[in-house]
Short mmCIF file of C-alpha atoms in Angstrom, two decimals:
data_model
loop_
_atom_site.label_atom_id
_atom_site.label_comp_id
_atom_site.label_asym_id
_atom_site.label_seq_id
_atom_site.Cartn_x
_atom_site.Cartn_y
_atom_site.Cartn_z
CA MET A 1 222.45 -6.70 -58.83
CA PRO A 2 220.92 -4.00 -56.63
CA GLU A 3 223.31 -1.07 -56.46
CA LEU A 4 223.77 1.51 -53.71
CA PRO A 5 220.73 3.64 -54.66
CA GLU A 6 218.47 0.58 -54.63
CA VAL A 7 219.78 -0.43 -51.22
CA GLU A 8 219.32 3.10 -49.89
CA VAL A 9 215.78 3.14 -51.28
CA SER A 10 215.16 -0.12 -49.42
CA ARG A 11 216.47 1.47 -46.21
CA LEU A 12 214.19 4.47 -46.66
CA GLY A 13 211.29 2.17 -47.42
CA ILE A 14 211.57 -0.15 -44.43
CA SER A 15 212.73 2.35 -41.79
CA PRO A 16 209.34 3.93 -40.97
CA HIS A 17 207.81 0.49 -40.42
CA ILE A 18 210.42 -1.05 -38.12
CA THR A 19 212.24 1.77 -36.32
CA ASP A 20 211.25 1.89 -32.61
CA GLN A 21 209.52 -1.48 -32.99
CA LYS A 22 210.35 -4.55 -30.89
CA ILE A 23 211.54 -7.69 -32.64
CA SER A 24 209.46 -10.61 -31.41
CA LYS A 25 210.99 -13.37 -33.49
CA VAL A 26 213.68 -14.05 -36.10
CA ILE A 27 212.74 -16.95 -38.36
CA VAL A 28 215.47 -18.45 -40.54
CA ARG A 29 213.97 -20.90 -43.02
CA ASN A 30 217.13 -21.35 -45.03
CA PRO A 31 220.45 -20.58 -43.31
CA ASN A 32 222.46 -21.40 -46.44
CA LEU A 33 222.82 -17.97 -47.98
CA ARG A 34 226.12 -16.57 -49.26
CA TRP A 35 227.45 -17.17 -45.76
CA PRO A 36 225.71 -19.39 -43.19
CA VAL A 37 223.25 -17.37 -41.13
CA PRO A 38 224.64 -17.37 -37.57
CA ASP A 39 222.46 -18.33 -34.62
CA ASP A 40 223.50 -15.00 -33.08
CA VAL A 41 220.89 -13.16 -35.16
CA LYS A 42 218.30 -14.49 -32.72
CA SER A 43 219.96 -12.31 -30.07
CA ALA A 44 217.84 -9.50 -31.53
CA GLU A 45 214.62 -11.11 -30.30
CA GLY A 46 213.02 -8.95 -27.64
CA GLN A 47 215.06 -5.92 -28.71
CA VAL A 48 213.86 -2.62 -30.17
CA VAL A 49 215.24 -1.46 -33.52
CA ASP A 50 216.81 1.89 -32.65
CA SER A 51 217.69 2.74 -36.25
CA VAL A 52 218.23 1.32 -39.72
CA SER A 53 221.54 2.35 -41.23
CA ARG A 54 223.49 1.50 -44.35
CA ARG A 55 227.19 0.86 -44.97
CA ALA A 56 227.96 0.35 -48.65
CA LYS A 57 225.32 -2.20 -49.74
CA TYR A 58 224.82 -3.59 -46.23
CA LEU A 59 221.73 -2.67 -44.22
CA LEU A 60 222.03 -2.69 -40.44
CA LEU A 61 219.09 -3.09 -38.08
CA ASN A 62 220.60 -1.62 -34.94
CA THR A 63 219.58 -2.64 -31.41
CA LYS A 64 221.23 -2.18 -28.03
CA VAL A 65 222.67 -5.71 -28.09
CA GLY A 66 223.89 -5.69 -31.67
CA SER A 67 222.93 -5.29 -35.30
CA ILE A 68 221.37 -7.62 -37.84
CA ILE A 69 223.26 -7.11 -41.11
CA LEU A 70 221.34 -7.72 -44.32
CA HIS A 71 222.71 -7.83 -47.86
CA LEU A 72 220.55 -8.25 -50.95
CA GLY A 73 223.17 -10.06 -53.01
CA MET A 74 222.38 -10.56 -56.69
CA SER A 75 218.61 -10.91 -56.60
CA GLY A 76 217.38 -10.24 -53.07
CA ASN A 77 214.61 -7.91 -52.00
CA LEU A 78 213.02 -6.84 -48.74
CA ARG A 79 209.30 -6.44 -48.13
CA VAL A 80 207.43 -5.22 -45.09
CA VAL A 81 204.27 -7.31 -44.89
CA ASP A 82 201.68 -8.41 -42.34
CA LYS A 83 202.58 -11.73 -40.73
CA SER A 84 199.43 -13.24 -42.26
CA VAL A 85 200.71 -12.72 -45.82
CA PRO A 86 201.45 -16.13 -47.38
CA LEU A 87 205.06 -17.02 -48.04
CA LEU A 88 206.54 -16.85 -51.50
CA LYS A 89 209.14 -19.19 -52.89
CA HIS A 90 212.60 -18.10 -51.69
CA ASP A 91 211.28 -16.21 -48.63
CA HIS A 92 214.23 -17.30 -46.50
CA ILE A 93 214.12 -14.99 -43.48
CA ASP A 94 211.37 -13.28 -41.49
CA ILE A 95 212.01 -10.69 -38.81
CA GLU A 96 208.73 -10.37 -36.92
CA PHE A 97 207.72 -7.37 -34.83
CA ASP A 98 205.30 -6.91 -31.97
CA ASN A 99 203.13 -4.64 -34.13
CA GLY A 100 202.37 -7.52 -36.52
CA ALA A 101 204.71 -6.38 -39.26
CA VAL A 102 207.27 -8.72 -40.78
CA LEU A 103 210.46 -7.75 -42.60
CA ARG A 104 210.83 -10.53 -45.15
CA LEU A 105 213.98 -11.32 -47.14
CA ASN A 106 213.41 -13.05 -50.46
CA ASP A 107 216.50 -14.20 -52.35
CA ALA A 108 216.16 -16.58 -55.30
CA ARG A 109 219.88 -17.01 -55.91
CA ARG A 110 220.87 -17.03 -52.22
CA PHE A 111 223.81 -14.66 -52.75
CA GLY A 112 222.45 -12.36 -50.06
CA ALA A 113 223.35 -12.43 -46.38
CA CYS A 114 222.00 -12.17 -42.87
CA LEU A 115 224.76 -11.68 -40.31
CA TRP A 116 225.32 -10.35 -36.80
CA GLN A 117 227.48 -7.53 -35.46
CA VAL A 118 228.04 -6.93 -31.76
CA PRO A 119 228.04 -3.34 -30.44
CA ASP A 120 231.12 -1.13 -30.80
CA THR A 121 232.68 -3.41 -33.41
CA GLU A 122 232.81 -3.47 -37.20
CA HIS A 123 232.11 -6.69 -39.04
CA GLU A 124 235.10 -7.96 -40.98
CA LEU A 125 233.21 -7.56 -44.26
CA MET A 126 233.03 -3.80 -43.69
CA GLY A 127 236.45 -3.27 -42.13
CA LYS A 128 238.34 -2.26 -45.26
CA LEU A 129 235.68 -0.41 -47.20
CA GLY A 130 236.33 3.00 -48.69
CA PRO A 131 234.33 6.14 -47.92
CA GLU A 132 230.63 6.56 -48.65
CA PRO A 133 230.26 8.48 -51.92
CA LEU A 134 227.61 10.87 -50.62
CA THR A 135 229.63 12.01 -47.61
CA ASP A 136 232.28 14.67 -47.19
CA ASP A 137 234.89 11.91 -46.82
CA PHE A 138 234.65 11.23 -50.55
CA THR A 139 236.53 13.98 -52.37
CA ASP A 140 238.48 14.59 -55.56
CA ILE A 141 241.63 14.70 -53.44
CA HIS A 142 240.87 11.21 -52.12
CA LEU A 143 240.37 9.85 -55.64
CA PHE A 144 243.43 11.60 -57.02
CA GLU A 145 245.74 10.38 -54.26
CA LYS A 146 244.42 6.81 -54.42
CA SER A 147 244.87 6.73 -58.18
CA ARG A 148 248.52 7.68 -58.38
CA ASN A 149 250.63 5.14 -60.30
CA LYS A 150 247.56 2.98 -60.93
CA GLN A 151 247.38 1.46 -64.41
CA VAL A 152 243.93 -0.05 -63.83
CA ALA A 153 241.09 1.34 -65.97
CA VAL A 154 239.41 4.27 -64.26
CA LYS A 155 236.01 2.54 -64.44
CA ASN A 156 237.34 -0.45 -62.50
CA PHE A 157 239.12 1.94 -60.14
CA ILE A 158 235.96 3.81 -59.09
CA MET A 159 234.08 0.52 -58.77
CA ASP A 160 236.64 -0.79 -56.24
CA ASN A 161 234.98 -0.79 -52.81
CA HIS A 162 238.35 -0.20 -51.19
CA VAL A 163 238.50 3.14 -53.03
CA VAL A 164 234.87 4.22 -52.66
CA VAL A 165 231.82 2.12 -51.90
CA GLY A 166 228.70 1.72 -53.94
CA VAL A 167 229.70 2.99 -57.37
CA GLY A 168 228.32 0.02 -59.27
CA ASN A 169 228.38 -0.66 -62.98
CA ILE A 170 225.37 1.42 -64.01
CA TYR A 171 226.44 4.53 -62.15
CA ALA A 172 230.10 4.21 -63.11
CA ASN A 173 229.07 4.22 -66.79
CA GLU A 174 226.86 7.25 -66.30
CA SER A 175 229.29 9.27 -64.19
CA LEU A 176 232.22 8.76 -66.55
CA PHE A 177 230.10 9.83 -69.50
CA LYS A 178 228.99 13.00 -67.76
CA ALA A 179 232.59 13.74 -66.80
CA GLY A 180 233.81 13.11 -70.36
CA ILE A 181 236.34 10.49 -69.25
CA HIS A 182 237.01 7.34 -71.28
CA PRO A 183 236.27 4.32 -69.05
CA ASN A 184 239.42 2.48 -70.15
CA ARG A 185 241.77 5.37 -69.39
CA ALA A 186 244.39 4.50 -66.76
CA ALA A 187 243.33 5.83 -63.36
CA GLY A 188 246.81 7.14 -62.67
CA LYS A 189 246.83 9.22 -65.87
CA ILE A 190 243.85 11.36 -64.91
CA SER A 191 244.44 14.83 -63.53
CA LYS A 192 243.17 16.19 -60.23
CA LYS A 193 240.99 18.67 -62.12
CA ARG A 194 239.26 15.86 -64.00
CA TYR A 195 238.80 13.89 -60.78
CA GLU A 196 237.12 16.97 -59.32
CA VAL A 197 234.56 16.85 -62.13
CA LEU A 198 234.16 13.07 -61.86
CA THR A 199 233.65 13.18 -58.08
CA GLN A 200 230.87 15.73 -58.45
CA HIS A 201 229.12 13.66 -61.13
CA ILE A 202 229.35 10.49 -59.03
CA LYS A 203 227.69 12.29 -56.12
CA GLU A 204 224.99 13.87 -58.30
CA THR A 205 224.24 10.68 -60.22
CA LEU A 206 223.83 8.56 -57.10
CA ALA A 207 221.80 11.22 -55.29
CA ASN A 208 219.50 11.58 -58.28
CA ALA A 209 218.99 7.82 -58.47
CA ILE A 210 218.07 7.67 -54.79
CA GLU A 211 215.67 10.60 -55.15
CA GLN A 212 213.88 8.97 -58.05
CA GLY A 213 213.54 5.62 -56.36
CA GLY A 214 216.39 3.56 -57.71
CA THR A 215 217.00 2.02 -61.08
CA THR A 216 214.59 -0.59 -62.38
CA LEU A 217 216.59 -3.83 -62.45
CA LYS A 218 215.41 -7.25 -63.53
CA ASP A 219 215.41 -8.77 -60.06
CA PHE A 220 214.86 -5.70 -57.90
CA ILE A 221 211.54 -4.65 -56.36
CA GLN A 222 211.15 -1.80 -53.92
CA THR A 223 209.58 -2.39 -50.53
CA ASP A 224 206.28 -0.99 -51.82
CA GLY A 225 206.37 -3.28 -54.86
CA LYS A 226 206.88 -0.43 -57.33
CA PRO A 227 209.85 -0.25 -59.70
CA GLY A 228 212.21 2.68 -59.77
CA TYR A 229 212.14 5.20 -62.61
CA PHE A 230 215.74 6.37 -62.94
CA ALA A 231 216.34 3.91 -65.80
CA GLN A 232 214.40 6.27 -68.07
CA GLU A 233 217.16 8.84 -67.67
CA LEU A 234 220.19 6.64 -68.33
CA LEU A 235 222.45 8.32 -70.88
CA VAL A 236 224.75 5.44 -71.87
CA TYR A 237 224.14 2.28 -69.83
CA GLY A 238 222.15 -0.23 -71.89
CA ARG A 239 222.26 2.04 -74.98
CA SER A 240 225.08 0.44 -76.97
CA GLY A 241 224.72 1.24 -80.67
CA GLU A 242 222.32 4.11 -80.05
CA ALA A 243 223.08 7.77 -80.69
CA CYS A 244 225.00 9.76 -78.09
CA VAL A 245 222.75 12.39 -76.52
CA LYS A 246 225.54 14.97 -76.89
CA CYS A 247 227.05 14.40 -80.34
CA ASP A 248 224.77 11.87 -82.10
CA GLN A 249 227.63 9.46 -82.77
CA LYS A 250 226.98 5.78 -82.12
CA LEU A 251 227.75 4.63 -78.56
CA LYS A 252 230.30 1.84 -78.25
CA GLU A 253 230.45 -1.12 -75.89
CA ILE A 254 233.44 -2.98 -74.44
CA ARG A 255 233.98 -5.33 -71.51
CA LEU A 256 235.94 -4.09 -68.51
CA GLY A 257 236.28 -6.34 -65.50
CA GLN A 258 233.74 -8.66 -67.17
CA ARG A 259 231.19 -5.83 -67.07
CA SER A 260 229.33 -4.18 -69.92
CA THR A 261 230.84 -0.74 -70.48
CA VAL A 262 229.13 1.73 -72.79
CA PHE A 263 230.68 5.05 -73.79
CA CYS A 264 230.99 7.66 -76.50
CA GLY A 265 234.33 7.55 -78.31
CA HIS A 266 233.92 11.18 -79.32
CA CYS A 267 232.80 12.77 -76.03
CA GLN A 268 234.90 10.68 -73.65
CA ARG A 269 238.69 11.00 -73.68
#
């Protein structure tokens, strides 16, 4: 599924086209997404998009009367197109603007979402989320304190959105490899010094992915239709059985939390 860098790339891609533009119409062709699309989203009609923000993997189109919340789910993507562009299969939602542009949500599996948030409130889906990984709120101290007495595998721990948001499977694999930490090691057994290293690698790995346009995933397309290029730099994810870039030993693969987990048994302890 699209991870945090892909969602941030989508935000960067759509923002110049819809910020300061008035929403003329919200068209919901299929309200049966992961959650039913509420009629309240039409409250945005006639309103100007003041900004496009992101919280975890949720995108928020902010207006004075509220925010349209969009989530890409497993296979969703957003495109900014002219309203004359023919519809594709699974184009479920159009947000039309006075300038003729349309923000179009396509979602084949319908695990995405389109929701509504009134001003000065926080939608219940975002109420218990952890800090954003690229902010000063996410620190080694935060990780260390949250991890105490936790027997859960550290990979599952850093992928828990209540601990920190947006560290998905790809970037958890990569960050743990760079930090030299075995993904199955108990979170509570890791020292503060090692969490300091891991925190820095999480920040750098995600920032690098965003800078390079997001990882190329099977179902993900950027707003400009071009794939991301960060996949070319992946050190362990998707490389099970190949040689470790550090020691040349064969990379191993296990399942943690029903997710593919690739690591080097020599370099990661």
